[in-house]
């Protein structure tokens, strides 16, 4: 091997050996304590980009550190392989989505190995493999048996570009998160998961160490509201069922002067009078062309149409008109509201426009409620215009109104959520088929477990019909009913790809099991995940879905505990050299392969970790690679170049070198524990510089030098695995450095012999003083008073007060 540092030679050598030796395989029967480290697996888009490296290289460093701490570390990798991009590529390029996907996987797998990451490749999973999606379908059947999966007609987000339904979480500012097309609303029969059954539990985060912002985002998305459901009878012949509304302000019910239904509400068709029908239908068409964002905009002028029908306010018996308006959505609450224009600004603007009554039901010390209001006001001091409740203090109003409603059977206290059930149907081919058969006689019939997986057919046609390409594969669609063998049809929708990624951490523990998703004894050993890393952009999609999935699996008796991942860390976003997101259109993309070819994987890994705090991200500039390269070359020369060694254990230079070594262990350990890789590298650079200075001074103590070199290699090993493995072998260390114990610091050796004290007078720094680290207060204060600048300011007088912060500062107050 060369005596010069040549990554092109060293790195392939060690990657091949690690793979051949299965160095990073985590045995199930290992008696060491387990540590399950997981980083979000990639979509096989074709190439690893710098963002992948930025997410995975630090995650790998953290996993390597835990392995060196003595844990049996499970650190798996796989591919989230189903999804629209493959199907879109098939349509655009006329290729098979499976061929496109697996060619990309082969390329990305090689790039991941080039990274030098310590993944356990024996546990690789690919979600589009039948061996995997067989169990995705199995989970669907279990959810269906438990009542967590159901089929219903509902308004759905439709992307005209992708020609498929989207979940609410996949609509960003009214547009498809993938194609950027404006999303339309369509009523379709869809499959849902009843995530709302776990809404209350999903609001609890006990026992997990997750970033506060993720918890806040999920809490806001679930949107818990306390209030009441009130029932308003409909004054229309033949309509027996009342209109139910959920309101957080039942105390304003006497001010309800009209009702508003969502244009899509099923009652609209039945209650609209003949003279109003044309206007109502025209308005419903108008509304269907708007996005939810547009409909909910507070700046948009309020519009609506009168149905000609009336409801009865059950509290005072008043007939109130029923309107439809675009600012009410059928997907939120009950799709109907009681409009209280005096106390809700949207209702106020609507009432003003259409000449509807505005009746305040609270007084207010700053508002004359006997005159026409200029705007709605939210709250007052006591109830007015509210019949028997007049004079009720505002703080008691809700409780008394709800009690009255429950007593008279016209309403009840209710908790509701903004969260909607998870729509998992997708009208696409490249996804896990939903294992359901539709029989003319027996209706919905689950595919028997023995017939799983329901395999995707080959050679489908991709026509933009708005239906799944599977509908055109007659020999696949037409099947016998599992109950009586008569002709039936398969479900042609496939599952949302988030279904695949909601349970993948479970499959990693037993990826080759043909009899079950995993063995329960392995679940007890490995689960839950100890450390999860990935992007915060998945807060209300993947991270929320996987929590729901875990809780459902727990209730099925498959796993134990309440949460799938105990700790979560979100890395920031790596940017281009210009400070913008990397984009081909901007011309600021940095290709990892090019950086590795020029500098080596270790150098690229470390530079990405050095750009700044991992949770904040920042711009990556290739010019910074030179500094990291110099540091790694220095580390190389410290090991391979000759040094004059002696035996001088008590020499000041020896004590100083050992102090720096042990101080570095303490600091670097704290840094890697908290993912502060940038400051960790800074400390390692300082340590290597200290070793360099000691060598240049000559006659270095042998034990202190060897300890310093071993420590430098061990601490650097998680960050730069190839060069440290090579150098460890050269100093005669046992194979492999990545299986060695993490260094432990001696606090006594790490303690500074001297410290610098800031000297302040009246709070302003006037001087600095170096004193022994163990000096007591009288000694330090006496030395401070001897300083010329301090003595001049004191002018022979005693100070009013002396404040001493040990090892930090002395402040003399004149």
PDB file of N, CA, C and O in Angstrom, residues 77-119:
ATOM      1  N   UNK A  77     -31.038  -0.407   5.512  1.00  0.00           N
ATOM      2  CA  UNK A  77     -31.322   0.489   4.390  1.00  0.00           C
ATOM      3  C   UNK A  77     -32.193  -0.250   3.380  1.00  0.00           C
ATOM      4  O   UNK A  77     -32.127  -1.473   3.253  1.00  0.00           O
ATOM      5  N   UNK A  78     -33.012   0.512   2.675  1.00  0.00           N
ATOM      6  CA  UNK A  78     -33.876  -0.047   1.643  1.00  0.00           C
ATOM      7  C   UNK A  78     -34.326   1.049   0.711  1.00  0.00           C
ATOM      8  O   UNK A  78     -33.740   2.140   0.673  1.00  0.00           O
ATOM      9  N   UNK A  79     -35.403   0.779  -0.030  1.00  0.00           N
ATOM     10  CA  UNK A  79     -35.866   1.712  -1.053  1.00  0.00           C
ATOM     11  C   UNK A  79     -37.388   1.804  -1.036  1.00  0.00           C
ATOM     12  O   UNK A  79     -38.078   0.782  -1.085  1.00  0.00           O
ATOM     13  N   UNK A  80     -37.876   3.026  -0.967  1.00  0.00           N
ATOM     14  CA  UNK A  80     -39.311   3.319  -0.985  1.00  0.00           C
ATOM     15  C   UNK A  80     -39.729   3.389  -2.450  1.00  0.00           C
ATOM     16  O   UNK A  80     -39.813   4.459  -3.042  1.00  0.00           O
ATOM     17  N   UNK A  81     -40.023   2.233  -3.051  1.00  0.00           N
ATOM     18  CA  UNK A  81     -39.923   2.092  -4.503  1.00  0.00           C
ATOM     19  C   UNK A  81     -41.214   2.281  -5.285  1.00  0.00           C
ATOM     20  O   UNK A  81     -41.167   2.457  -6.498  1.00  0.00           O
ATOM     21  N   UNK A  82     -42.385   2.218  -4.626  1.00  0.00           N
ATOM     22  CA  UNK A  82     -43.629   2.493  -5.340  1.00  0.00           C
ATOM     23  C   UNK A  82     -43.840   4.001  -5.448  1.00  0.00           C
ATOM     24  O   UNK A  82     -43.253   4.775  -4.698  1.00  0.00           O
ATOM     25  N   UNK A  83     -44.703   4.423  -6.366  1.00  0.00           N
ATOM     26  CA  UNK A  83     -45.042   5.834  -6.410  1.00  0.00           C
ATOM     27  C   UNK A  83     -45.209   6.388  -7.808  1.00  0.00           C
ATOM     28  O   UNK A  83     -44.862   5.752  -8.815  1.00  0.00           O
ATOM     29  N   UNK A  84     -45.731   7.593  -7.866  1.00  0.00           N
ATOM     30  CA  UNK A  84     -46.056   8.235  -9.135  1.00  0.00           C
ATOM     31  C   UNK A  84     -44.867   8.539 -10.036  1.00  0.00           C
ATOM     32  O   UNK A  84     -45.010   8.483 -11.259  1.00  0.00           O
ATOM     33  N   UNK A  85     -43.702   8.914  -9.520  1.00  0.00           N
ATOM     34  CA  UNK A  85     -42.608   9.245 -10.440  1.00  0.00           C
ATOM     35  C   UNK A  85     -42.284   8.126 -11.424  1.00  0.00           C
ATOM     36  O   UNK A  85     -42.016   8.391 -12.597  1.00  0.00           O
ATOM     37  N   UNK A  86     -42.300   6.887 -10.955  1.00  0.00           N
ATOM     38  CA  UNK A  86     -42.018   5.767 -11.857  1.00  0.00           C
ATOM     39  C   UNK A  86     -43.098   5.650 -12.926  1.00  0.00           C
ATOM     40  O   UNK A  86     -42.817   5.384 -14.097  1.00  0.00           O
ATOM     41  N   UNK A  87     -44.347   5.844 -12.514  1.00  0.00           N
ATOM     42  CA  UNK A  87     -45.442   5.750 -13.470  1.00  0.00           C
ATOM     43  C   UNK A  87     -45.386   6.903 -14.476  1.00  0.00           C
ATOM     44  O   UNK A  87     -45.612   6.724 -15.671  1.00  0.00           O
ATOM     45  N   UNK A  88     -45.072   8.099 -13.971  1.00  0.00           N
ATOM     46  CA  UNK A  88     -44.945   9.241 -14.874  1.00  0.00           C
ATOM     47  C   UNK A  88     -43.800   9.043 -15.857  1.00  0.00           C
ATOM     48  O   UNK A  88     -43.890   9.433 -17.027  1.00  0.00           O
ATOM     49  N   UNK A  89     -42.702   8.435 -15.372  1.00  0.00           N
ATOM     50  CA  UNK A  89     -41.578   8.150 -16.268  1.00  0.00           C
ATOM     51  C   UNK A  89     -41.984   7.142 -17.340  1.00  0.00           C
ATOM     52  O   UNK A  89     -41.572   7.247 -18.507  1.00  0.00           O
ATOM     53  N   UNK A  90     -42.807   6.172 -16.933  1.00  0.00           N
ATOM     54  CA  UNK A  90     -43.272   5.167 -17.891  1.00  0.00           C
ATOM     55  C   UNK A  90     -44.105   5.820 -18.991  1.00  0.00           C
ATOM     56  O   UNK A  90     -43.968   5.501 -20.177  1.00  0.00           O
ATOM     57  N   UNK A  91     -44.979   6.746 -18.583  1.00  0.00           N
ATOM     58  CA  UNK A  91     -45.831   7.426 -19.559  1.00  0.00           C
ATOM     59  C   UNK A  91     -44.998   8.317 -20.468  1.00  0.00           C
ATOM     60  O   UNK A  91     -45.168   8.336 -21.688  1.00  0.00           O
ATOM     61  N   UNK A  92     -44.065   9.056 -19.876  1.00  0.00           N
ATOM     62  CA  UNK A  92     -43.289  10.038 -20.631  1.00  0.00           C
ATOM     63  C   UNK A  92     -42.282   9.381 -21.569  1.00  0.00           C
ATOM     64  O   UNK A  92     -42.087   9.832 -22.703  1.00  0.00           O
ATOM     65  N   UNK A  93     -41.654   8.296 -21.093  1.00  0.00           N
ATOM     66  CA  UNK A  93     -40.545   7.716 -21.854  1.00  0.00           C
ATOM     67  C   UNK A  93     -40.903   6.392 -22.518  1.00  0.00           C
ATOM     68  O   UNK A  93     -40.071   5.813 -23.235  1.00  0.00           O
ATOM     69  N   UNK A  94     -42.101   5.907 -22.258  1.00  0.00           N
ATOM     70  CA  UNK A  94     -42.497   4.652 -22.869  1.00  0.00           C
ATOM     71  C   UNK A  94     -41.719   3.459 -22.354  1.00  0.00           C
ATOM     72  O   UNK A  94     -41.389   2.541 -23.111  1.00  0.00           O
ATOM     73  N   UNK A  95     -41.408   3.454 -21.054  1.00  0.00           N
ATOM     74  CA  UNK A  95     -40.663   2.339 -20.466  1.00  0.00           C
ATOM     75  C   UNK A  95     -41.469   1.726 -19.337  1.00  0.00           C
ATOM     76  O   UNK A  95     -42.420   2.318 -18.833  1.00  0.00           O
ATOM     77  N   UNK A  96     -41.070   0.548 -18.946  1.00  0.00           N
ATOM     78  CA  UNK A  96     -41.749  -0.165 -17.870  1.00  0.00           C
ATOM     79  C   UNK A  96     -41.357   0.458 -16.527  1.00  0.00           C
ATOM     80  O   UNK A  96     -40.173   0.625 -16.240  1.00  0.00           O
ATOM     81  N   UNK A  97     -42.337   0.839 -15.668  1.00  0.00           N
ATOM     82  CA  UNK A  97     -41.982   1.462 -14.392  1.00  0.00           C
ATOM     83  C   UNK A  97     -41.145   0.557 -13.497  1.00  0.00           C
ATOM     84  O   UNK A  97     -40.296   1.032 -12.743  1.00  0.00           O
ATOM     85  N   UNK A  98     -41.379  -0.754 -13.598  1.00  0.00           N
ATOM     86  CA  UNK A  98     -40.579  -1.673 -12.793  1.00  0.00           C
ATOM     87  C   UNK A  98     -39.130  -1.657 -13.253  1.00  0.00           C
ATOM     88  O   UNK A  98     -38.202  -1.578 -12.425  1.00  0.00           O
ATOM     89  N   UNK A  99     -38.905  -1.698 -14.556  1.00  0.00           N
ATOM     90  CA  UNK A  99     -37.536  -1.672 -15.075  1.00  0.00           C
ATOM     91  C   UNK A  99     -36.846  -0.365 -14.694  1.00  0.00           C
ATOM     92  O   UNK A  99     -35.676  -0.362 -14.295  1.00  0.00           O
ATOM     93  N   UNK A 100     -37.580   0.739 -14.816  1.00  0.00           N
ATOM     94  CA  UNK A 100     -37.022   2.051 -14.455  1.00  0.00           C
ATOM     95  C   UNK A 100     -36.639   2.086 -12.985  1.00  0.00           C
ATOM     96  O   UNK A 100     -35.561   2.526 -12.606  1.00  0.00           O
ATOM     97  N   UNK A 101     -37.526   1.566 -12.142  1.00  0.00           N
ATOM     98  CA  UNK A 101     -37.301   1.591 -10.699  1.00  0.00           C
ATOM     99  C   UNK A 101     -36.102   0.744 -10.299  1.00  0.00           C
ATOM    100  O   UNK A 101     -35.226   1.183  -9.549  1.00  0.00           O
ATOM    101  N   UNK A 102     -36.043  -0.475 -10.810  1.00  0.00           N
ATOM    102  CA  UNK A 102     -34.984  -1.377 -10.356  1.00  0.00           C
ATOM    103  C   UNK A 102     -33.622  -1.007 -10.945  1.00  0.00           C
ATOM    104  O   UNK A 102     -32.588  -1.263 -10.323  1.00  0.00           O
ATOM    105  N   UNK A 103     -33.604  -0.403 -12.113  1.00  0.00           N
ATOM    106  CA  UNK A 103     -32.332   0.112 -12.639  1.00  0.00           C
ATOM    107  C   UNK A 103     -31.819   1.236 -11.746  1.00  0.00           C
ATOM    108  O   UNK A 103     -30.612   1.327 -11.464  1.00  0.00           O
ATOM    109  N   UNK A 104     -32.723   2.086 -11.290  1.00  0.00           N
ATOM    110  CA  UNK A 104     -32.328   3.161 -10.376  1.00  0.00           C
ATOM    111  C   UNK A 104     -31.843   2.616  -9.042  1.00  0.00           C
ATOM    112  O   UNK A 104     -30.891   3.139  -8.451  1.00  0.00           O
ATOM    113  N   UNK A 105     -32.510   1.569  -8.563  1.00  0.00           N
ATOM    114  CA  UNK A 105     -32.093   0.967  -7.297  1.00  0.00           C
ATOM    115  C   UNK A 105     -30.674   0.421  -7.402  1.00  0.00           C
ATOM    116  O   UNK A 105     -29.850   0.611  -6.500  1.00  0.00           O
ATOM    117  N   UNK A 106     -30.377  -0.265  -8.500  1.00  0.00           N
ATOM    118  CA  UNK A 106     -29.026  -0.809  -8.670  1.00  0.00           C
ATOM    119  C   UNK A 106     -27.980   0.302  -8.621  1.00  0.00           C
ATOM    120  O   UNK A 106     -26.919   0.152  -7.995  1.00  0.00           O
ATOM    121  N   UNK A 107     -28.285   1.414  -9.294  1.00  0.00           N
ATOM    122  CA  UNK A 107     -27.324   2.522  -9.306  1.00  0.00           C
ATOM    123  C   UNK A 107     -27.191   3.151  -7.919  1.00  0.00           C
ATOM    124  O   UNK A 107     -26.079   3.401  -7.433  1.00  0.00           O
ATOM    125  N   UNK A 108     -28.312   3.386  -7.260  1.00  0.00           N
ATOM    126  CA  UNK A 108     -28.265   4.045  -5.961  1.00  0.00           C
ATOM    127  C   UNK A 108     -27.663   3.159  -4.883  1.00  0.00           C
ATOM    128  O   UNK A 108     -26.994   3.646  -3.970  1.00  0.00           O
ATOM    129  N   UNK A 109     -27.872   1.866  -5.005  1.00  0.00           N
ATOM    130  CA  UNK A 109     -27.258   0.946  -4.043  1.00  0.00           C
ATOM    131  C   UNK A 109     -25.740   1.057  -4.108  1.00  0.00           C
ATOM    132  O   UNK A 109     -25.043   1.082  -3.083  1.00  0.00           O
ATOM    133  N   UNK A 110     -25.209   1.096  -5.330  1.00  0.00           N
ATOM    134  CA  UNK A 110     -23.766   1.254  -5.490  1.00  0.00           C
ATOM    135  C   UNK A 110     -23.272   2.573  -4.924  1.00  0.00           C
ATOM    136  O   UNK A 110     -22.198   2.650  -4.311  1.00  0.00           O
ATOM    137  N   UNK A 111     -24.050   3.644  -5.114  1.00  0.00           N
ATOM    138  CA  UNK A 111     -23.650   4.944  -4.583  1.00  0.00           C
ATOM    139  C   UNK A 111     -23.704   4.971  -3.055  1.00  0.00           C
ATOM    140  O   UNK A 111     -22.862   5.581  -2.405  1.00  0.00           O
ATOM    141  N   UNK A 112     -24.691   4.296  -2.482  1.00  0.00           N
ATOM    142  CA  UNK A 112     -24.769   4.221  -1.028  1.00  0.00           C
ATOM    143  C   UNK A 112     -23.572   3.473  -0.455  1.00  0.00           C
ATOM    144  O   UNK A 112     -23.034   3.843   0.601  1.00  0.00           O
ATOM    145  N   UNK A 113     -23.150   2.425  -1.139  1.00  0.00           N
ATOM    146  CA  UNK A 113     -21.969   1.692  -0.671  1.00  0.00           C
ATOM    147  C   UNK A 113     -20.718   2.547  -0.812  1.00  0.00           C
ATOM    148  O   UNK A 113     -19.811   2.482   0.031  1.00  0.00           O
ATOM    149  N   UNK A 114     -20.658   3.369  -1.866  1.00  0.00           N
ATOM    150  CA  UNK A 114     -19.511   4.246  -2.059  1.00  0.00           C
ATOM    151  C   UNK A 114     -19.397   5.241  -0.911  1.00  0.00           C
ATOM    152  O   UNK A 114     -18.311   5.713  -0.582  1.00  0.00           O
ATOM    153  N   UNK A 115     -20.508   5.567  -0.278  1.00  0.00           N
ATOM    154  CA  UNK A 115     -20.510   6.474   0.859  1.00  0.00           C
ATOM    155  C   UNK A 115     -19.741   5.897   2.043  1.00  0.00           C
ATOM    156  O   UNK A 115     -19.289   6.628   2.924  1.00  0.00           O
ATOM    157  N   UNK A 116     -19.590   4.580   2.059  1.00  0.00           N
ATOM    158  CA  UNK A 116     -18.921   3.944   3.187  1.00  0.00           C
ATOM    159  C   UNK A 116     -19.815   3.781   4.393  1.00  0.00           C
ATOM    160  O   UNK A 116     -19.328   3.580   5.511  1.00  0.00           O
ATOM    161  N   UNK A 117     -21.136   3.871   4.193  1.00  0.00           N
ATOM    162  CA  UNK A 117     -22.069   3.775   5.311  1.00  0.00           C
ATOM    163  C   UNK A 117     -22.127   2.343   5.840  1.00  0.00           C
ATOM    164  O   UNK A 117     -21.969   1.377   5.095  1.00  0.00           O
ATOM    165  N   UNK A 118     -22.387   2.222   7.136  1.00  0.00           N
ATOM    166  CA  UNK A 118     -22.354   0.913   7.798  1.00  0.00           C
ATOM    167  C   UNK A 118     -23.731   0.255   7.802  1.00  0.00           C
ATOM    168  O   UNK A 118     -24.187  -0.265   8.820  1.00  0.00           O
ATOM    169  N   UNK A 119     -24.406   0.283   6.657  1.00  0.00           N
ATOM    170  CA  UNK A 119     -25.726  -0.337   6.561  1.00  0.00           C
ATOM    171  C   UNK A 119     -25.611  -1.860   6.611  1.00  0.00           C
ATOM    172  O   UNK A 119     -24.658  -2.444   6.083  1.00  0.00           O
TER     173      UNK A 119
END
